[in-house]
CSV table of C-alpha atoms in Angstrom, one decimal:
chain,number,residue,atom,x,y,z
A,32,UNK,CA,8.9,20.6,-45.9
A,33,UNK,CA,7.0,23.8,-46.1
A,34,UNK,CA,8.0,26.2,-48.9
A,35,UNK,CA,8.5,29.9,-48.1
A,36,UNK,CA,7.3,32.3,-50.8
A,37,UNK,CA,8.5,35.9,-50.7
A,38,UNK,CA,5.7,38.1,-51.9
A,39,UNK,CA,5.9,41.4,-53.8
A,40,UNK,CA,2.4,41.1,-55.2
A,41,UNK,CA,-0.7,39.0,-54.2
A,42,UNK,CA,-3.4,37.9,-56.6
A,43,UNK,CA,-6.9,37.1,-55.4
A,44,UNK,CA,-6.1,33.5,-54.5
A,45,UNK,CA,-3.1,34.5,-52.3
A,46,UNK,CA,-5.2,37.2,-50.7
A,47,UNK,CA,-8.0,34.7,-49.9
A,48,UNK,CA,-5.5,32.2,-48.5
A,49,UNK,CA,-3.7,34.9,-46.3
A,50,UNK,CA,-7.1,36.2,-45.2
A,51,UNK,CA,-8.1,32.7,-44.1
A,52,UNK,CA,-4.9,32.3,-42.0
A,53,UNK,CA,-5.4,35.7,-40.3
A,54,UNK,CA,-9.1,35.3,-39.8
A,55,UNK,CA,-8.9,31.8,-38.4
A,56,UNK,CA,-6.0,32.6,-36.1
A,57,UNK,CA,-7.9,35.5,-34.6
A,58,UNK,CA,-11.1,33.5,-34.4
A,59,UNK,CA,-9.1,30.9,-32.4
A,60,UNK,CA,-7.9,33.6,-29.9
A,61,UNK,CA,-4.5,34.2,-31.5
A,62,UNK,CA,-2.6,37.3,-30.2
A,63,UNK,CA,-1.9,38.9,-33.6
A,64,UNK,CA,-3.2,42.4,-33.2
A,65,UNK,CA,-7.0,42.1,-33.9
A,66,UNK,CA,-9.9,42.1,-31.5
A,67,UNK,CA,-12.2,40.5,-34.0
A,68,UNK,CA,-11.5,38.3,-37.0
A,69,UNK,CA,-10.8,40.8,-39.8
A,70,UNK,CA,-12.7,41.0,-43.1
A,71,UNK,CA,-11.2,40.1,-46.4
A,72,UNK,CA,-11.2,43.8,-47.4
A,73,UNK,CA,-9.3,44.8,-44.3
A,74,UNK,CA,-6.6,42.1,-44.9
A,75,UNK,CA,-6.5,43.0,-48.6
A,76,UNK,CA,-5.9,46.7,-47.7
A,77,UNK,CA,-3.2,45.7,-45.2
A,78,UNK,CA,-1.5,43.6,-47.8
A,79,UNK,CA,-1.5,46.5,-50.3
A,80,UNK,CA,0.3,48.6,-47.7
A,81,UNK,CA,2.8,45.9,-46.7
A,82,UNK,CA,3.6,44.8,-50.3
A,83,UNK,CA,4.2,48.4,-51.3
A,84,UNK,CA,6.8,48.6,-48.5
A,85,UNK,CA,8.3,45.4,-49.8
A,86,UNK,CA,8.6,46.8,-53.3
A,87,UNK,CA,10.2,50.0,-51.9
A,88,UNK,CA,12.8,47.8,-50.0
A,89,UNK,CA,11.4,48.6,-46.6
A,90,UNK,CA,9.9,45.3,-45.7
A,91,UNK,CA,9.8,41.6,-46.5
A,92,UNK,CA,6.6,39.4,-46.4
A,93,UNK,CA,6.8,35.6,-46.5
A,94,UNK,CA,4.1,33.0,-46.7
A,95,UNK,CA,4.7,29.3,-45.8
A,96,UNK,CA,2.8,26.9,-47.9
A,97,UNK,CA,1.8,23.3,-47.2
A,98,UNK,CA,0.7,21.3,-50.3
A,99,UNK,CA,0.7,24.6,-52.2
A,100,UNK,CA,-1.7,26.5,-49.8
A,101,UNK,CA,-0.6,29.3,-47.5
A,102,UNK,CA,-0.7,28.1,-43.9
A,103,UNK,CA,1.5,30.7,-42.2
A,104,UNK,CA,2.7,34.2,-42.7
A,105,UNK,CA,5.1,36.8,-41.3
A,106,UNK,CA,6.9,40.0,-42.1
A,107,UNK,CA,9.5,42.5,-41.1
A,108,UNK,CA,9.4,46.2,-41.6
A,109,UNK,CA,12.4,48.6,-41.6
A,110,UNK,CA,12.5,51.4,-39.1
A,111,UNK,CA,10.8,54.5,-40.5
A,112,UNK,CA,13.3,57.2,-39.7
A,113,UNK,CA,16.9,57.7,-40.6
A,114,UNK,CA,18.3,56.7,-37.3
A,115,UNK,CA,16.3,53.4,-37.3
A,116,UNK,CA,16.8,52.3,-40.9
A,117,UNK,CA,19.3,49.7,-39.8
A,118,UNK,CA,16.7,47.8,-37.7
A,119,UNK,CA,13.5,46.0,-38.5
A,120,UNK,CA,10.4,45.0,-36.5
A,121,UNK,CA,9.1,41.4,-37.1
A,122,UNK,CA,5.3,41.4,-37.1
A,123,UNK,CA,2.3,39.3,-37.7
A,124,UNK,CA,3.9,35.8,-37.2
A,125,UNK,CA,1.1,33.3,-37.4
A,126,UNK,CA,0.2,29.8,-38.5
A,127,UNK,CA,-3.3,28.5,-39.3
A,128,UNK,CA,-4.7,26.6,-36.3
A,129,UNK,CA,-5.0,23.4,-38.4
A,130,UNK,CA,-1.2,23.7,-39.2
A,131,UNK,CA,0.0,24.0,-35.7
A,132,UNK,CA,2.8,21.6,-34.8
A,133,UNK,CA,4.3,21.6,-38.3
A,134,UNK,CA,7.1,24.0,-37.3
A,135,UNK,CA,5.8,26.7,-39.6
A,136,UNK,CA,6.3,29.6,-37.1
A,137,UNK,CA,9.9,28.6,-36.7
A,138,UNK,CA,10.4,28.2,-40.5
A,139,UNK,CA,8.8,31.7,-41.0
A,140,UNK,CA,11.0,33.3,-38.3
A,141,UNK,CA,14.2,31.7,-39.6
A,142,UNK,CA,13.4,32.9,-43.1
A,143,UNK,CA,12.7,36.4,-41.9
A,144,UNK,CA,15.9,36.5,-39.9
A,145,UNK,CA,18.0,35.3,-42.8
A,146,UNK,CA,16.2,37.7,-45.2
A,147,UNK,CA,16.8,40.7,-42.9
A,148,UNK,CA,20.5,39.8,-42.5
A,149,UNK,CA,20.8,39.7,-46.4
A,150,UNK,CA,19.1,43.1,-46.6
A,151,UNK,CA,21.7,44.6,-44.2
A,152,UNK,CA,19.5,44.8,-41.2
A,153,UNK,CA,21.6,45.0,-38.0
A,154,UNK,CA,18.9,44.3,-35.4
A,155,UNK,CA,15.5,42.7,-35.5
A,156,UNK,CA,13.0,43.2,-32.8
A,157,UNK,CA,9.5,42.1,-32.0
A,158,UNK,CA,6.7,42.6,-29.5
A,159,UNK,CA,4.8,39.7,-28.0
A,160,UNK,CA,1.9,39.4,-25.6
A,161,UNK,CA,3.2,38.4,-22.1
A,162,UNK,CA,1.0,35.3,-21.9
A,163,UNK,CA,2.1,33.9,-25.2
A,164,UNK,CA,4.8,31.7,-23.6
A,165,UNK,CA,5.1,29.3,-26.5
A,166,UNK,CA,6.0,32.2,-28.9
A,167,UNK,CA,8.4,33.7,-26.4
A,168,UNK,CA,10.1,30.3,-26.1
A,169,UNK,CA,10.3,30.0,-29.9
A,170,UNK,CA,11.9,33.5,-30.1
A,171,UNK,CA,14.4,32.7,-27.3
A,172,UNK,CA,15.4,29.5,-29.1
A,173,UNK,CA,16.3,31.6,-32.1
A,174,UNK,CA,18.5,33.9,-30.0
A,175,UNK,CA,16.1,36.7,-29.1
A,176,UNK,CA,16.4,38.3,-25.7
A,177,UNK,CA,13.9,40.3,-23.8
A,178,UNK,CA,14.8,44.0,-23.7
A,179,UNK,CA,11.7,45.5,-22.1
A,180,UNK,CA,8.3,44.7,-20.7
A,181,UNK,CA,5.4,47.2,-20.2
A,182,UNK,CA,3.0,45.7,-17.6
A,183,UNK,CA,-0.6,45.3,-18.7
A,184,UNK,CA,-0.2,47.5,-21.8
A,185,UNK,CA,-2.1,45.3,-24.3
A,186,UNK,CA,-5.9,45.6,-24.0
A,187,UNK,CA,-8.3,42.9,-25.1
A,188,UNK,CA,-11.7,43.9,-23.9
A,189,UNK,CA,-11.5,44.4,-20.2
A,190,UNK,CA,-8.3,42.2,-19.8
A,191,UNK,CA,-4.8,43.5,-19.9
A,192,UNK,CA,-1.6,41.7,-20.7
A,193,UNK,CA,2.1,42.6,-20.6
A,194,UNK,CA,3.7,43.9,-23.8
A,195,UNK,CA,7.1,42.1,-24.1
A,196,UNK,CA,9.8,43.5,-26.4
A,197,UNK,CA,12.6,41.2,-27.7
A,198,UNK,CA,15.6,41.8,-30.0
A,199,UNK,CA,18.2,39.8,-31.9
A,200,UNK,CA,21.4,41.5,-33.1
A,201,UNK,CA,22.3,40.3,-36.6
A,202,UNK,CA,25.8,41.9,-36.8
A,203,UNK,CA,27.2,45.4,-37.4
A,204,UNK,CA,29.3,46.7,-40.3
A,205,UNK,CA,33.0,46.7,-39.9
A,206,UNK,CA,34.2,49.9,-38.2
A,207,UNK,CA,30.9,50.5,-36.3
A,208,UNK,CA,31.4,52.0,-32.9
A,209,UNK,CA,29.0,50.6,-30.3
A,210,UNK,CA,28.6,53.3,-27.7
A,211,UNK,CA,25.6,51.9,-25.7
A,212,UNK,CA,24.8,54.5,-23.0
A,213,UNK,CA,28.3,56.0,-22.7
A,214,UNK,CA,28.2,59.7,-22.0
A,215,UNK,CA,29.3,62.2,-24.7
A,216,UNK,CA,28.8,62.3,-28.4
A,217,UNK,CA,25.9,63.7,-30.5
A,218,UNK,CA,22.6,63.8,-28.8
A,219,UNK,CA,24.0,63.5,-25.3
A,220,UNK,CA,23.2,65.5,-22.2
A,221,UNK,CA,24.9,65.5,-18.8
A,222,UNK,CA,23.3,64.0,-15.7
A,223,UNK,CA,21.5,66.5,-13.6
A,224,UNK,CA,22.4,65.0,-10.2
């Protein structure tokens, strides 16, 4: 079974392995946020940013290893403002093309969900390209539900794809009042019609 490693630092070997995963996923057409396979330096700078957030308690980064080599990665980042600190966005879920079919994406997602719950996150959310049906099915199998779709909002060259947003409630602290869209309370305004 693949091992999940929770990173706070990354030496040159880890950086090279993570770069290989990202580079090769993008080169194979993976929908992970890059138009072209990124350079080692770009991934190293990205890792510096993410791992600082991890050390500050605002993110978690995991790497799934197979035979001791990183073959999949993923992370969550806490909301950046006070009213969003209780939620996190899952990002950069990817498995190396040669490791597809090993269940690494599911293993990474399950680990991130459990870790977010342990850190007191109440809701995890993620965005996924509308044509990434396999990923959407994986997220749905883990309990995620679609909460929004912006048609043709992701640009890849001259092609456009839907930006699909999904969420998974992890639980609320005892005594939390869930108001939803009820009128009244702080920040409300009356209907104009």
